[in-house]
Amino acid sequence: MKNMTNAQKNKLIDNAFKVFGIACTFFGLIILAILIFNIVEVGLSRIDWDFIKDLPSRRAQKAGIYTALMGTVWILFLTAIIAFPIGVGAGIYLEEYGKKTKWASLLEINIANLAGVPSIIYGLLGLEIFVRIFGLGGSLLAGSLTLSLLILPIIIVSTREALKAVPSSIKDASVALGASKWQTIWNQTLPASIGGVLTGVILAISRAIGETAPLIVVGALAYVPFAPSSPMDEFTVMPIQIFNWVSRPQHEFAVNAAAAIIILLLFTFMMNGVAVYYRNKWQKKIKW
Amino acid sequence: MKRKTNTISTLILGAAVVLGLASCGGNTEKNETTADEKALSGDIKIDGSSTVYPITEAVAEEFRAEQPGVNVTVGVSGTGGGFKKFSRGETAISDASRPIKDKEKAACEENGISFVELEVAYDGLAVLVNKENTWVDHLTVEELKKIWEPAAQGVIMKWNQIRKEWPNEEIHLFGPGVASGTYDYFTDVINGEEGASRGDYTASEDDNVLVQGVSTDKLGLAFFGLAYYEENKDKLKLVGVDSGTGVVLPSQETVANGSYKPLSRPIFIYVNNKAAEKEEVVSFVNFYLEIVPSISKEVGYVPIPNDILAKQVEKFKNFVAKK
């Protein structure tokens, strides 16, 4: 070490940091790979059409995820149609209309903080407001509203980031040509940023479908032998079904849980794939 | 402009696909009703203990084959959480792994709810150690108390503090979390007060975590439902309990005949009086009591003896007739 030049020392540090960086990257990847391998090894052979269309059952071999899957699809859909307009609307307001006052920056800090609130807290809020005060009971609607609250901060923040990325020269040009503020947003800013906005929304919703705690608090059930047919129906979702199976004494249920996890993972990957696809598609399209 | 239309139509299309997927299965599973029985309809909401859940789920599953028009839903809020909903009149039936507390009773009365308590099965709490644990052959109730009582916290840390001849090594404790009826029951019969125990043990609401814990820790000691032992016999060593009349190992027989004392307990369902006015609820509860012995065995619990079962049927009949 002593008879090294400064340049040599720096190079050594450089390399050491590179190795450290690679190790960090692979640490996460390897753990993920082990997890996925483990799950797939246990659960893959259990997945067949019957598993998807069967109702829950005490016999592990006969049990399926139909009602849980349908519950998840409903929750996904309702959460999306509630959170999308509100989140994007709030994002547009804060970014385009809101004045940079003290009040606005306070609001901003609060929204960022809300994104870090543990999900169970949202569950308790949902239980009190939607289930009890609004009288929605343990329904899909109450669950979706709760999850919407949970992901709103994420959507707002990502919408704002996407809007920020639109060059101000475009907005200025639009206004200079006589367009009103709303025309500028609707015809220029939003189309240019929609890829980013949608990515944020889809990633936020992917997070929502993995949530269990707030839904259990709101009153999602464990055994529901029918698929919901309206937003006021009671429901169960995939993560609850998985949790329920994992905690059974019989090992066959662990296999079911693994199989259900694979399907939930596929669901999430699919949604992330859609997000990436739309981002690329819209990014390519934008030519000024 | 074209771009925008595309966005909107894609979104609408996506929504339509999701909705279509959700609605396509509404009326798949429709079994035929048995000819001699009247087809009933309605909803029955059940919530409560996760210990009782496997039994109620199985009964609900069987009931569905008899009465496909009745929608039975079962939640797992825990015994306490279940009673909270029950006392607000939100559920028709509550699963419980311990009898209702006075406080919960009062809450029911406040809301004008009366109920009937029905024993449906027995559950044994097993005390377990690691397979490689060579020293523990049995434990007395006093020794269990010495290990788990609140005063043991930070004091009883080694095996030789329980019995002198046992090794001078740490003891690692595993047990259910404080929200479970199992915990309430164990602390009640062993420590003499419900909810009173030491806090420095590894707690989990998921009994499989406890199985995992004690089966990989040579110095471990755990208690949990007998069903979890029976599924993991190869990994665990069962410890007999001596309550003053000799060492008894928990098993289907010793739990059913009451000789495994004091760690065997009845588990219950509670039926709301207003719900019991409905035909489908009466039919469900009668069906429950009819098939629960065979179901309990299947899901790992101990069936209640026939004479006690007959009493429950009688009790429910009187409860319904009182209206």
mmCIF file with all atom_site columns, N, CA and C in Angstrom, chain B residues 272-307:
data_model
loop_
_atom_site.group_PDB
_atom_site.id
_atom_site.type_symbol
_atom_site.label_atom_id
_atom_site.label_alt_id
_atom_site.label_comp_id
_atom_site.label_asym_id
_atom_site.label_entity_id
_atom_site.label_seq_id
_atom_site.pdbx_PDB_ins_code
_atom_site.Cartn_x
_atom_site.Cartn_y
_atom_site.Cartn_z
_atom_site.occupancy
_atom_site.B_iso_or_equiv
_atom_site.pdbx_formal_charge
_atom_site.auth_seq_id
_atom_site.auth_comp_id
_atom_site.auth_asym_id
_atom_site.auth_atom_id
_atom_site.pdbx_PDB_model_num
ATOM 1   N N  . ASN B 1 272 ? -76.325 -16.010 16.776 1.00 0.00 ? 272 ASN B N  1
ATOM 2   C CA . ASN B 1 272 ? -77.111 -14.821 17.085 1.00 0.00 ? 272 ASN B CA 1
ATOM 3   C C  . ASN B 1 272 ? -78.615 -15.153 17.082 1.00 0.00 ? 272 ASN B C  1
ATOM 4   N N  . ASN B 1 273 ? -79.377 -14.579 18.037 1.00 0.00 ? 273 ASN B N  1
ATOM 5   C CA . ASN B 1 273 ? -80.800 -14.930 18.134 1.00 0.00 ? 273 ASN B CA 1
ATOM 6   C C  . ASN B 1 273 ? -81.607 -14.476 16.915 1.00 0.00 ? 273 ASN B C  1
ATOM 7   N N  . LYS B 1 274 ? -81.283 -13.300 16.392 1.00 0.00 ? 274 LYS B N  1
ATOM 8   C CA . LYS B 1 274 ? -82.054 -12.812 15.237 1.00 0.00 ? 274 LYS B CA 1
ATOM 9   C C  . LYS B 1 274 ? -81.767 -13.671 14.014 1.00 0.00 ? 274 LYS B C  1
ATOM 10  N N  . ALA B 1 275 ? -80.494 -14.086 13.895 1.00 0.00 ? 275 ALA B N  1
ATOM 11  C CA . ALA B 1 275 ? -80.133 -14.937 12.765 1.00 0.00 ? 275 ALA B CA 1
ATOM 12  C C  . ALA B 1 275 ? -80.849 -16.280 12.876 1.00 0.00 ? 275 ALA B C  1
ATOM 13  N N  . ALA B 1 276 ? -81.035 -16.739 14.129 1.00 0.00 ? 276 ALA B N  1
ATOM 14  C CA . ALA B 1 276 ? -81.646 -18.050 14.331 1.00 0.00 ? 276 ALA B CA 1
ATOM 15  C C  . ALA B 1 276 ? -83.132 -18.060 13.975 1.00 0.00 ? 276 ALA B C  1
ATOM 16  N N  . GLU B 1 277 ? -83.679 -16.875 13.662 1.00 0.00 ? 277 GLU B N  1
ATOM 17  C CA . GLU B 1 277 ? -85.064 -16.842 13.175 1.00 0.00 ? 277 GLU B CA 1
ATOM 18  C C  . GLU B 1 277 ? -85.137 -17.223 11.710 1.00 0.00 ? 277 GLU B C  1
ATOM 19  N N  . LYS B 1 278 ? -83.990 -17.182 11.067 1.00 0.00 ? 278 LYS B N  1
ATOM 20  C CA . LYS B 1 278 ? -83.991 -17.478 9.635  1.00 0.00 ? 278 LYS B CA 1
ATOM 21  C C  . LYS B 1 278 ? -83.819 -18.974 9.404  1.00 0.00 ? 278 LYS B C  1
ATOM 22  N N  . GLU B 1 279 ? -84.594 -19.449 8.481  1.00 0.00 ? 279 GLU B N  1
ATOM 23  C CA . GLU B 1 279 ? -84.602 -20.875 8.191  1.00 0.00 ? 279 GLU B CA 1
ATOM 24  C C  . GLU B 1 279 ? -83.234 -21.389 7.755  1.00 0.00 ? 279 GLU B C  1
ATOM 25  N N  . GLU B 1 280 ? -82.557 -20.589 6.904  1.00 0.00 ? 280 GLU B N  1
ATOM 26  C CA . GLU B 1 280 ? -81.289 -21.085 6.365  1.00 0.00 ? 280 GLU B CA 1
ATOM 27  C C  . GLU B 1 280 ? -80.222 -21.198 7.457  1.00 0.00 ? 280 GLU B C  1
ATOM 28  N N  . VAL B 1 281 ? -80.295 -20.306 8.473  1.00 0.00 ? 281 VAL B N  1
ATOM 29  C CA . VAL B 1 281 ? -79.319 -20.373 9.558  1.00 0.00 ? 281 VAL B CA 1
ATOM 30  C C  . VAL B 1 281 ? -79.581 -21.603 10.428 1.00 0.00 ? 281 VAL B C  1
ATOM 31  N N  . VAL B 1 282 ? -80.853 -21.846 10.737 1.00 0.00 ? 282 VAL B N  1
ATOM 32  C CA . VAL B 1 282 ? -81.216 -23.021 11.527 1.00 0.00 ? 282 VAL B CA 1
ATOM 33  C C  . VAL B 1 282 ? -80.763 -24.281 10.803 1.00 0.00 ? 282 VAL B C  1
ATOM 34  N N  . SER B 1 283 ? -81.041 -24.304 9.523  1.00 0.00 ? 283 SER B N  1
ATOM 35  C CA . SER B 1 283 ? -80.661 -25.470 8.732  1.00 0.00 ? 283 SER B CA 1
ATOM 36  C C  . SER B 1 283 ? -79.143 -25.651 8.719  1.00 0.00 ? 283 SER B C  1
ATOM 37  N N  . PHE B 1 284 ? -78.427 -24.532 8.613  1.00 0.00 ? 284 PHE B N  1
ATOM 38  C CA . PHE B 1 284 ? -76.967 -24.608 8.589  1.00 0.00 ? 284 PHE B CA 1
ATOM 39  C C  . PHE B 1 284 ? -76.423 -25.129 9.912  1.00 0.00 ? 284 PHE B C  1
ATOM 40  N N  . VAL B 1 285 ? -76.937 -24.588 11.034 1.00 0.00 ? 285 VAL B N  1
ATOM 41  C CA . VAL B 1 285 ? -76.419 -24.991 12.344 1.00 0.00 ? 285 VAL B CA 1
ATOM 42  C C  . VAL B 1 285 ? -76.736 -26.465 12.617 1.00 0.00 ? 285 VAL B C  1
ATOM 43  N N  . ASN B 1 286 ? -77.953 -26.882 12.263 1.00 0.00 ? 286 ASN B N  1
ATOM 44  C CA . ASN B 1 286 ? -78.287 -28.300 12.437 1.00 0.00 ? 286 ASN B CA 1
ATOM 45  C C  . ASN B 1 286 ? -77.374 -29.191 11.613 1.00 0.00 ? 286 ASN B C  1
ATOM 46  N N  . PHE B 1 287 ? -77.119 -28.746 10.396 1.00 0.00 ? 287 PHE B N  1
ATOM 47  C CA . PHE B 1 287 ? -76.218 -29.486 9.519  1.00 0.00 ? 287 PHE B CA 1
ATOM 48  C C  . PHE B 1 287 ? -74.810 -29.523 10.119 1.00 0.00 ? 287 PHE B C  1
ATOM 49  N N  . TYR B 1 288 ? -74.397 -28.391 10.663 1.00 0.00 ? 288 TYR B N  1
ATOM 50  C CA . TYR B 1 288 ? -73.080 -28.264 11.312 1.00 0.00 ? 288 TYR B CA 1
ATOM 51  C C  . TYR B 1 288 ? -72.940 -29.333 12.387 1.00 0.00 ? 288 TYR B C  1
ATOM 52  N N  . LEU B 1 289 ? -73.955 -29.371 13.306 1.00 0.00 ? 289 LEU B N  1
ATOM 53  C CA . LEU B 1 289 ? -73.872 -30.299 14.433 1.00 0.00 ? 289 LEU B CA 1
ATOM 54  C C  . LEU B 1 289 ? -73.941 -31.749 13.967 1.00 0.00 ? 289 LEU B C  1
ATOM 55  N N  . GLU B 1 290 ? -74.628 -31.956 12.860 1.00 0.00 ? 290 GLU B N  1
ATOM 56  C CA . GLU B 1 290 ? -74.773 -33.307 12.344 1.00 0.00 ? 290 GLU B CA 1
ATOM 57  C C  . GLU B 1 290 ? -73.434 -33.851 11.822 1.00 0.00 ? 290 GLU B C  1
ATOM 58  N N  . ILE B 1 291 ? -72.717 -33.042 11.070 1.00 0.00 ? 291 ILE B N  1
ATOM 59  C CA . ILE B 1 291 ? -71.525 -33.608 10.426 1.00 0.00 ? 291 ILE B CA 1
ATOM 60  C C  . ILE B 1 291 ? -70.214 -33.231 11.112 1.00 0.00 ? 291 ILE B C  1
ATOM 61  N N  . VAL B 1 292 ? -70.289 -32.403 12.178 1.00 0.00 ? 292 VAL B N  1
ATOM 62  C CA . VAL B 1 292 ? -69.038 -31.932 12.761 1.00 0.00 ? 292 VAL B CA 1
ATOM 63  C C  . VAL B 1 292 ? -68.130 -33.042 13.312 1.00 0.00 ? 292 VAL B C  1
ATOM 64  N N  . PRO B 1 293 ? -68.654 -34.149 13.846 1.00 0.00 ? 293 PRO B N  1
ATOM 65  C CA . PRO B 1 293 ? -67.718 -35.169 14.331 1.00 0.00 ? 293 PRO B CA 1
ATOM 66  C C  . PRO B 1 293 ? -66.793 -35.703 13.230 1.00 0.00 ? 293 PRO B C  1
ATOM 67  N N  . SER B 1 294 ? -67.365 -36.012 12.079 1.00 0.00 ? 294 SER B N  1
ATOM 68  C CA . SER B 1 294 ? -66.517 -36.572 11.018 1.00 0.00 ? 294 SER B CA 1
ATOM 69  C C  . SER B 1 294 ? -65.607 -35.489 10.432 1.00 0.00 ? 294 SER B C  1
ATOM 70  N N  . ILE B 1 295 ? -66.133 -34.257 10.366 1.00 0.00 ? 295 ILE B N  1
ATOM 71  C CA . ILE B 1 295 ? -65.324 -33.160 9.833  1.00 0.00 ? 295 ILE B CA 1
ATOM 72  C C  . ILE B 1 295 ? -64.134 -32.860 10.747 1.00 0.00 ? 295 ILE B C  1
ATOM 73  N N  . SER B 1 296 ? -64.388 -32.835 12.069 1.00 0.00 ? 296 SER B N  1
ATOM 74  C CA . SER B 1 296 ? -63.299 -32.491 12.997 1.00 0.00 ? 296 SER B CA 1
ATOM 75  C C  . SER B 1 296 ? -62.121 -33.418 12.795 1.00 0.00 ? 296 SER B C  1
ATOM 76  N N  . LYS B 1 297 ? -62.423 -34.692 12.665 1.00 0.00 ? 297 LYS B N  1
ATOM 77  C CA . LYS B 1 297 ? -61.369 -35.676 12.498 1.00 0.00 ? 297 LYS B CA 1
ATOM 78  C C  . LYS B 1 297 ? -60.585 -35.386 11.225 1.00 0.00 ? 297 LYS B C  1
ATOM 79  N N  . GLU B 1 298 ? -61.320 -35.081 10.188 1.00 0.00 ? 298 GLU B N  1
ATOM 80  C CA . GLU B 1 298 ? -60.704 -34.869 8.885  1.00 0.00 ? 298 GLU B CA 1
ATOM 81  C C  . GLU B 1 298 ? -59.741 -33.682 8.894  1.00 0.00 ? 298 GLU B C  1
ATOM 82  N N  . VAL B 1 299 ? -60.106 -32.616 9.595  1.00 0.00 ? 299 VAL B N  1
ATOM 83  C CA . VAL B 1 299 ? -59.234 -31.441 9.581  1.00 0.00 ? 299 VAL B CA 1
ATOM 84  C C  . VAL B 1 299 ? -58.284 -31.402 10.771 1.00 0.00 ? 299 VAL B C  1
ATOM 85  N N  . GLY B 1 300 ? -58.236 -32.486 11.553 1.00 0.00 ? 300 GLY B N  1
ATOM 86  C CA . GLY B 1 300 ? -57.196 -32.591 12.569 1.00 0.00 ? 300 GLY B CA 1
ATOM 87  C C  . GLY B 1 300 ? -57.626 -32.258 13.989 1.00 0.00 ? 300 GLY B C  1
ATOM 88  N N  . TYR B 1 301 ? -58.926 -32.151 14.234 1.00 0.00 ? 301 TYR B N  1
ATOM 89  C CA . TYR B 1 301 ? -59.379 -31.899 15.597 1.00 0.00 ? 301 TYR B CA 1
ATOM 90  C C  . TYR B 1 301 ? -59.986 -33.158 16.190 1.00 0.00 ? 301 TYR B C  1
ATOM 91  N N  . VAL B 1 302 ? -60.358 -33.068 17.463 1.00 0.00 ? 302 VAL B N  1
ATOM 92  C CA . VAL B 1 302 ? -60.897 -34.224 18.145 1.00 0.00 ? 302 VAL B CA 1
ATOM 93  C C  . VAL B 1 302 ? -62.418 -34.087 18.205 1.00 0.00 ? 302 VAL B C  1
ATOM 94  N N  . PRO B 1 303 ? -63.154 -35.082 17.695 1.00 0.00 ? 303 PRO B N  1
ATOM 95  C CA . PRO B 1 303 ? -64.616 -34.991 17.695 1.00 0.00 ? 303 PRO B CA 1
ATOM 96  C C  . PRO B 1 303 ? -65.155 -34.997 19.123 1.00 0.00 ? 303 PRO B C  1
ATOM 97  N N  . ILE B 1 304 ? -66.272 -34.295 19.347 1.00 0.00 ? 304 ILE B N  1
ATOM 98  C CA . ILE B 1 304 ? -66.842 -34.343 20.694 1.00 0.00 ? 304 ILE B CA 1
ATOM 99  C C  . ILE B 1 304 ? -67.664 -35.613 20.823 1.00 0.00 ? 304 ILE B C  1
ATOM 100 N N  . PRO B 1 305 ? -67.685 -36.169 22.057 1.00 0.00 ? 305 PRO B N  1
ATOM 101 C CA . PRO B 1 305 ? -68.425 -37.423 22.276 1.00 0.00 ? 305 PRO B CA 1
ATOM 102 C C  . PRO B 1 305 ? -69.910 -37.248 21.952 1.00 0.00 ? 305 PRO B C  1
ATOM 103 N N  . ASN B 1 306 ? -70.552 -38.344 21.578 1.00 0.00 ? 306 ASN B N  1
ATOM 104 C CA . ASN B 1 306 ? -71.941 -38.300 21.120 1.00 0.00 ? 306 ASN B CA 1
ATOM 105 C C  . ASN B 1 306 ? -72.910 -37.712 22.131 1.00 0.00 ? 306 ASN B C  1
ATOM 106 N N  . ASP B 1 307 ? -72.701 -38.047 23.429 1.00 0.00 ? 307 ASP B N  1
ATOM 107 C CA . ASP B 1 307 ? -73.669 -37.561 24.414 1.00 0.00 ? 307 ASP B CA 1
ATOM 108 C C  . ASP B 1 307 ? -73.603 -36.036 24.541 1.00 0.00 ? 307 ASP B C  1
#
